[in-house]
PDB file of C-alpha atoms in Angstrom:
ATOM      1  CA  UNK A   1     -22.914 -26.957  -9.616  1.00 45.00           C
ATOM      2  CA  UNK A   2     -25.356 -28.008 -12.056  1.00 51.00           C
ATOM      3  CA  UNK A   3     -28.294 -25.637 -12.757  1.00 51.00           C
ATOM      4  CA  UNK A   4     -31.234 -26.723 -10.927  1.00 52.00           C
ATOM      5  CA  UNK A   5     -28.449 -26.305  -7.239  1.00 49.00           C
ATOM      6  CA  UNK A   6     -27.386 -23.044  -7.910  1.00 47.00           C
ATOM      7  CA  UNK A   7     -31.930 -22.497  -8.121  1.00 51.00           C
ATOM      8  CA  UNK A   8     -32.188 -24.143  -4.704  1.00 53.00           C
ATOM      9  CA  UNK A   9     -29.713 -22.532  -3.113  1.00 52.00           C
ATOM     10  CA  UNK A  10     -30.300 -19.148  -4.503  1.00 51.00           C
ATOM     11  CA  UNK A  11     -34.053 -19.248  -2.775  1.00 62.00           C
ATOM     12  CA  UNK A  12     -32.892 -21.751   0.880  1.00 68.00           C
ATOM     13  CA  UNK A  13     -34.306 -24.889  -0.055  1.00 76.00           C
ATOM     14  CA  UNK A  14     -32.832 -27.405   1.994  1.00 74.00           C
ATOM     15  CA  UNK A  15     -35.254 -29.803   1.566  1.00 63.00           C
ATOM     16  CA  UNK A  16     -34.931 -33.148  -0.776  1.00 71.00           C
ATOM     17  CA  UNK A  17     -38.347 -33.052  -1.673  1.00 72.00           C
ATOM     18  CA  UNK A  18     -39.556 -35.587  -0.362  1.00 83.00           C
ATOM     19  CA  UNK A  19     -40.958 -35.085   2.974  1.00 86.00           C
ATOM     20  CA  UNK A  20     -44.748 -32.533   2.715  1.00 89.00           C
ATOM     21  CA  UNK A  21     -45.572 -29.378   3.634  1.00 92.00           C
ATOM     22  CA  UNK A  22     -46.347 -29.611   7.374  1.00 89.00           C
ATOM     23  CA  UNK A  23     -48.954 -27.329   6.402  1.00 90.00           C
ATOM     24  CA  UNK A  24     -52.660 -29.393   6.870  1.00 89.00           C
ATOM     25  CA  UNK A  25     -53.867 -29.861   3.408  1.00 91.00           C
ATOM     26  CA  UNK A  26     -51.394 -28.827   0.685  1.00 93.00           C
ATOM     27  CA  UNK A  27     -49.900 -31.239  -1.280  1.00 91.00           C
ATOM     28  CA  UNK A  28     -47.039 -29.247  -2.221  1.00 91.00           C
ATOM     29  CA  UNK A  29     -43.436 -30.427  -1.006  1.00 89.00           C
ATOM     30  CA  UNK A  30     -41.761 -28.661   2.110  1.00 88.00           C
ATOM     31  CA  UNK A  31     -38.658 -27.838   0.617  1.00 87.00           C
ATOM     32  CA  UNK A  32     -37.689 -24.752   3.459  1.00 88.00           C
ATOM     33  CA  UNK A  33     -36.673 -25.227   6.699  1.00 84.00           C
ATOM     34  CA  UNK A  34     -39.115 -22.634   9.066  1.00 84.00           C
ATOM     35  CA  UNK A  35     -38.952 -22.478  13.284  1.00 80.00           C
ATOM     36  CA  UNK A  36     -41.641 -24.905  15.409  1.00 77.00           C
ATOM     37  CA  UNK A  37     -44.954 -23.114  16.446  1.00 70.00           C
ATOM     38  CA  UNK A  38     -44.920 -22.505  19.984  1.00 66.00           C
ATOM     39  CA  UNK A  39     -41.076 -21.798  20.064  1.00 61.00           C
ATOM     40  CA  UNK A  40     -38.206 -24.001  21.670  1.00 61.00           C
ATOM     41  CA  UNK A  41     -37.364 -26.556  23.635  1.00 65.00           C
ATOM     42  CA  UNK A  42     -36.572 -25.028  26.669  1.00 68.00           C
ATOM     43  CA  UNK A  43     -34.510 -28.158  28.195  1.00 70.00           C
ATOM     44  CA  UNK A  44     -31.543 -26.617  25.243  1.00 65.00           C
ATOM     45  CA  UNK A  45     -32.393 -29.006  22.787  1.00 71.00           C
ATOM     46  CA  UNK A  46     -32.076 -28.617  19.242  1.00 70.00           C
ATOM     47  CA  UNK A  47     -35.751 -27.393  17.734  1.00 68.00           C
ATOM     48  CA  UNK A  48     -37.907 -29.205  15.901  1.00 77.00           C
ATOM     49  CA  UNK A  49     -37.936 -27.681  12.614  1.00 80.00           C
ATOM     50  CA  UNK A  50     -41.181 -27.338  10.181  1.00 86.00           C
ATOM     51  CA  UNK A  51     -40.767 -28.001   6.947  1.00 88.00           C
ATOM     52  CA  UNK A  52     -42.866 -26.192   4.853  1.00 89.00           C
ATOM     53  CA  UNK A  53     -43.014 -24.757   1.008  1.00 90.00           C
ATOM     54  CA  UNK A  54     -42.025 -22.146  -1.293  1.00 88.00           C
ATOM     55  CA  UNK A  55     -45.542 -19.924  -0.970  1.00 90.00           C
ATOM     56  CA  UNK A  56     -46.496 -21.125   2.931  1.00 90.00           C
ATOM     57  CA  UNK A  57     -42.545 -20.323   4.190  1.00 88.00           C
ATOM     58  CA  UNK A  58     -43.333 -17.282   2.504  1.00 89.00           C
ATOM     59  CA  UNK A  59     -46.273 -16.747   4.840  1.00 90.00           C
ATOM     60  CA  UNK A  60     -44.916 -16.894   7.526  1.00 87.00           C
ATOM     61  CA  UNK A  61     -42.391 -14.989   6.647  1.00 86.00           C
ATOM     62  CA  UNK A  62     -44.247 -12.005   5.994  1.00 86.00           C
ATOM     63  CA  UNK A  63     -46.807 -12.767   9.383  1.00 82.00           C
ATOM     64  CA  UNK A  64     -43.142 -13.681  11.846  1.00 79.00           C
ATOM     65  CA  UNK A  65     -43.222 -10.387  14.225  1.00 80.00           C
ATOM     66  CA  UNK A  66     -39.834 -10.973  16.395  1.00 77.00           C
ATOM     67  CA  UNK A  67     -41.767  -9.195  19.215  1.00 79.00           C
ATOM     68  CA  UNK A  68     -44.527 -11.317  19.707  1.00 78.00           C
ATOM     69  CA  UNK A  69     -45.353 -11.875  22.806  1.00 77.00           C
ATOM     70  CA  UNK A  70     -43.505  -9.973  24.755  1.00 81.00           C
ATOM     71  CA  UNK A  71     -43.370  -7.324  27.079  1.00 87.00           C
ATOM     72  CA  UNK A  72     -43.442  -3.969  26.757  1.00 85.00           C
ATOM     73  CA  UNK A  73     -40.631  -3.421  29.350  1.00 84.00           C
ATOM     74  CA  UNK A  74     -38.389  -6.368  27.296  1.00 82.00           C
ATOM     75  CA  UNK A  75     -39.858  -5.592  23.291  1.00 81.00           C
ATOM     76  CA  UNK A  76     -37.681  -1.457  24.892  1.00 81.00           C
ATOM     77  CA  UNK A  77     -34.612  -3.904  26.353  1.00 79.00           C
ATOM     78  CA  UNK A  78     -34.491  -5.790  22.768  1.00 77.00           C
ATOM     79  CA  UNK A  79     -34.393  -2.488  20.984  1.00 79.00           C
ATOM     80  CA  UNK A  80     -31.580  -0.789  22.428  1.00 75.00           C
ATOM     81  CA  UNK A  81     -28.566  -0.400  20.587  1.00 68.00           C
ATOM     82  CA  UNK A  82     -26.229  -2.700  23.162  1.00 64.00           C
ATOM     83  CA  UNK A  83     -29.422  -5.495  23.311  1.00 63.00           C
ATOM     84  CA  UNK A  84     -27.812  -8.966  23.684  1.00 58.00           C
ATOM     85  CA  UNK A  85     -24.386  -7.462  25.208  1.00 58.00           C
ATOM     86  CA  UNK A  86     -24.761  -7.510  28.670  1.00 55.00           C
ATOM     87  CA  UNK A  87     -21.527  -8.987  29.885  1.00 51.00           C
ATOM     88  CA  UNK A  88     -19.619  -5.552  32.238  1.00 48.00           C
ATOM     89  CA  UNK A  89     -16.492  -4.108  29.886  1.00 50.00           C
ATOM     90  CA  UNK A  90     -13.722  -4.971  31.393  1.00 48.00           C
ATOM     91  CA  UNK A  91     -13.362  -1.477  33.553  1.00 49.00           C
ATOM     92  CA  UNK A  92     -10.135   0.481  32.936  1.00 45.00           C
ATOM     93  CA  UNK A  93      -8.349   1.673  36.515  1.00 45.00           C
ATOM     94  CA  UNK A  94      -8.146   5.259  37.253  1.00 48.00           C
ATOM     95  CA  UNK A  95      -6.237   6.156  39.436  1.00 50.00           C
ATOM     96  CA  UNK A  96      -3.408   7.301  37.787  1.00 51.00           C
ATOM     97  CA  UNK A  97      -1.869   4.935  36.327  1.00 56.00           C
ATOM     98  CA  UNK A  98      -2.059   4.209  31.863  1.00 56.00           C
ATOM     99  CA  UNK A  99      -5.023   2.381  31.400  1.00 57.00           C
ATOM    100  CA  UNK A 100      -4.454   1.234  27.593  1.00 58.00           C
ATOM    101  CA  UNK A 101      -5.894   1.226  24.683  1.00 56.00           C
ATOM    102  CA  UNK A 102     -10.059   0.858  24.285  1.00 59.00           C
ATOM    103  CA  UNK A 103      -8.832  -2.699  22.668  1.00 56.00           C
ATOM    104  CA  UNK A 104      -6.529  -3.821  24.734  1.00 58.00           C
ATOM    105  CA  UNK A 105      -8.514  -7.147  25.863  1.00 60.00           C
ATOM    106  CA  UNK A 106      -7.966  -8.348  22.807  1.00 64.00           C
ATOM    107  CA  UNK A 107      -5.497 -10.764  21.612  1.00 68.00           C
ATOM    108  CA  UNK A 108      -3.033  -9.634  19.495  1.00 67.00           C
ATOM    109  CA  UNK A 109      -0.395 -12.307  19.153  1.00 67.00           C
ATOM    110  CA  UNK A 110       2.007 -10.412  16.791  1.00 69.00           C
ATOM    111  CA  UNK A 111       1.770  -7.712  18.034  1.00 69.00           C
ATOM    112  CA  UNK A 112       0.545  -5.594  15.426  1.00 67.00           C
ATOM    113  CA  UNK A 113      -2.014  -2.959  17.303  1.00 65.00           C
ATOM    114  CA  UNK A 114       0.646  -2.877  20.163  1.00 66.00           C
ATOM    115  CA  UNK A 115       3.650  -1.911  18.693  1.00 68.00           C
ATOM    116  CA  UNK A 116       1.826   0.888  17.318  1.00 63.00           C
ATOM    117  CA  UNK A 117       0.037   2.405  20.041  1.00 62.00           C
ATOM    118  CA  UNK A 118       3.750   1.566  22.204  1.00 63.00           C
ATOM    119  CA  UNK A 119       5.407   4.270  19.472  1.00 58.00           C
ATOM    120  CA  UNK A 120       3.031   7.127  20.026  1.00 57.00           C
ATOM    121  CA  UNK A 121       3.273   5.918  24.390  1.00 57.00           C
ATOM    122  CA  UNK A 122       7.790   6.619  23.795  1.00 58.00           C
ATOM    123  CA  UNK A 123       7.454  10.099  21.582  1.00 59.00           C
ATOM    124  CA  UNK A 124       8.708  12.657  24.012  1.00 65.00           C
ATOM    125  CA  UNK A 125       6.756  15.519  24.606  1.00 65.00           C
ATOM    126  CA  UNK A 126       6.490  18.660  23.102  1.00 70.00           C
ATOM    127  CA  UNK A 127       9.483  21.173  21.497  1.00 74.00           C
ATOM    128  CA  UNK A 128       9.480  24.568  21.082  1.00 69.00           C
ATOM    129  CA  UNK A 129       5.493  24.868  21.438  1.00 70.00           C
ATOM    130  CA  UNK A 130       4.713  21.438  18.487  1.00 78.00           C
ATOM    131  CA  UNK A 131       3.814  18.335  18.544  1.00 81.00           C
ATOM    132  CA  UNK A 132       5.956  15.218  16.486  1.00 81.00           C
ATOM    133  CA  UNK A 133       3.637  15.042  13.109  1.00 85.00           C
ATOM    134  CA  UNK A 134       3.254  12.164  11.219  1.00 86.00           C
ATOM    135  CA  UNK A 135       5.726  13.965   8.358  1.00 89.00           C
ATOM    136  CA  UNK A 136       8.358  13.962  10.998  1.00 89.00           C
ATOM    137  CA  UNK A 137       7.907  10.356  11.965  1.00 88.00           C
ATOM    138  CA  UNK A 138       7.885   9.176   8.537  1.00 91.00           C
ATOM    139  CA  UNK A 139      11.478  11.132   7.920  1.00 91.00           C
ATOM    140  CA  UNK A 140      12.499   9.987  12.094  1.00 90.00           C
ATOM    141  CA  UNK A 141      12.303   6.276  10.107  1.00 91.00           C
ATOM    142  CA  UNK A 142      13.311   6.615   6.956  1.00 91.00           C
ATOM    143  CA  UNK A 143      16.743   8.011   8.302  1.00 92.00           C
ATOM    144  CA  UNK A 144      16.148   4.692  11.207  1.00 91.00           C
ATOM    145  CA  UNK A 145      16.012   7.125  13.697  1.00 90.00           C
ATOM    146  CA  UNK A 146      13.612   6.916  17.045  1.00 86.00           C
ATOM    147  CA  UNK A 147      11.397   9.798  17.665  1.00 83.00           C
ATOM    148  CA  UNK A 148      12.889  10.797  20.462  1.00 82.00           C
ATOM    149  CA  UNK A 149      17.002  12.196  18.634  1.00 85.00           C
ATOM    150  CA  UNK A 150      17.987  16.004  18.406  1.00 86.00           C
ATOM    151  CA  UNK A 151      19.142  17.853  16.150  1.00 88.00           C
ATOM    152  CA  UNK A 152      22.595  16.271  16.930  1.00 90.00           C
ATOM    153  CA  UNK A 153      21.564  12.565  16.091  1.00 91.00           C
ATOM    154  CA  UNK A 154      20.031  13.863  13.109  1.00 91.00           C
ATOM    155  CA  UNK A 155      23.065  15.350  11.904  1.00 91.00           C
ATOM    156  CA  UNK A 156      25.262  12.398  12.350  1.00 92.00           C
ATOM    157  CA  UNK A 157      22.581  10.357  10.928  1.00 91.00           C
ATOM    158  CA  UNK A 158      22.310  11.958   7.566  1.00 90.00           C
ATOM    159  CA  UNK A 159      26.352  12.280   7.115  1.00 90.00           C
ATOM    160  CA  UNK A 160      26.538   8.680   7.951  1.00 91.00           C
ATOM    161  CA  UNK A 161      23.563   7.856   4.625  1.00 90.00           C
ATOM    162  CA  UNK A 162      25.575   9.960   2.566  1.00 87.00           C
ATOM    163  CA  UNK A 163      28.314   9.474   2.558  1.00 86.00           C
ATOM    164  CA  UNK A 164      26.833   5.317   1.931  1.00 87.00           C
ATOM    165  CA  UNK A 165      24.995   6.342  -0.783  1.00 85.00           C
ATOM    166  CA  UNK A 166      26.064   9.183  -2.605  1.00 84.00           C
ATOM    167  CA  UNK A 167      28.107   7.834  -5.653  1.00 82.00           C
ATOM    168  CA  UNK A 168      30.925  10.435  -5.684  1.00 79.00           C
ATOM    169  CA  UNK A 169      31.621   9.241  -2.057  1.00 74.00           C
ATOM    170  CA  UNK A 170      30.904   5.664  -2.240  1.00 72.00           C
ATOM    171  CA  UNK A 171      33.265   4.563  -5.474  1.00 76.00           C
ATOM    172  CA  UNK A 172      30.675   5.746  -8.511  1.00 75.00           C
ATOM    173  CA  UNK A 173      28.246   2.755  -6.681  1.00 76.00           C
ATOM    174  CA  UNK A 174      24.837   4.292  -8.768  1.00 79.00           C
ATOM    175  CA  UNK A 175      22.599   1.649  -7.251  1.00 84.00           C
ATOM    176  CA  UNK A 176      20.980   3.487  -4.799  1.00 82.00           C
ATOM    177  CA  UNK A 177      19.993   6.496  -5.731  1.00 87.00           C
ATOM    178  CA  UNK A 178      16.317   6.053  -4.660  1.00 89.00           C
ATOM    179  CA  UNK A 179      18.174   5.080  -1.122  1.00 89.00           C
ATOM    180  CA  UNK A 180      19.782   8.129  -0.885  1.00 88.00           C
ATOM    181  CA  UNK A 181      16.792  10.499  -1.912  1.00 91.00           C
ATOM    182  CA  UNK A 182      14.616   9.596   0.738  1.00 92.00           C
ATOM    183  CA  UNK A 183      17.428  10.614   2.950  1.00 91.00           C
ATOM    184  CA  UNK A 184      17.909  13.857   1.486  1.00 91.00           C
ATOM    185  CA  UNK A 185      14.217  13.316   1.586  1.00 92.00           C
ATOM    186  CA  UNK A 186      13.599  13.127   5.146  1.00 91.00           C
ATOM    187  CA  UNK A 187      16.268  15.654   5.904  1.00 91.00           C
ATOM    188  CA  UNK A 188      14.756  18.257   4.737  1.00 91.00           C
ATOM    189  CA  UNK A 189      11.474  17.328   6.616  1.00 90.00           C
ATOM    190  CA  UNK A 190      12.992  17.115  10.058  1.00 89.00           C
ATOM    191  CA  UNK A 191      15.615  20.562   9.170  1.00 88.00           C
ATOM    192  CA  UNK A 192      12.724  22.623   8.616  1.00 88.00           C
ATOM    193  CA  UNK A 193      10.083  20.611  11.332  1.00 88.00           C
ATOM    194  CA  UNK A 194       9.320  23.083  13.773  1.00 85.00           C
ATOM    195  CA  UNK A 195       9.604  20.317  16.535  1.00 83.00           C
ATOM    196  CA  UNK A 196      13.963  20.669  15.751  1.00 80.00           C
ATOM    197  CA  UNK A 197      13.981  23.982  15.672  1.00 77.00           C
ATOM    198  CA  UNK A 198      16.591  24.908  17.818  1.00 70.00           C
ATOM    199  CA  UNK A 199      15.156  27.241  20.159  1.00 57.00           C
TER     200      UNK A 199
END
């Protein structure tokens, strides 16, 4: 890319310099597009752009008023936060059924969002007056257990993993030390969690 091309793109020049400026009597080339003086065609056809020189396009931009020609009601409507979003959003059912998440009308082909939402829906109710914490969820995931696991299932899984990863139990193989540390850390978290405290 040449310096001239880079300079031209920075300033928004799109003309090749062969057109004359649309302002009568201006000898400069029209290198910048501006909308027509009298609005867009009502038949929906593309606008007939005016080509202006740098000075005249600057003057046009400085004097541009988006609200010119609008009534006070139209100006108010254009300034509302949801202007341009006149389409009503999908109403969720309020008859006691699960309405789904706010983003349910988005396409999620890999189920990246839906899977996370489903995991939260499957979360067990409060136990011992406590909810399952994020740290508890991570610990359960580290042990390969579902959120509805109980203390017995946790102890059983912990024993299985210790037998698998501990060098004293697996013939002296020390390649699983990090996995063993994760297992012990996860079990410690769950053992001390108020959610799993025995009542």
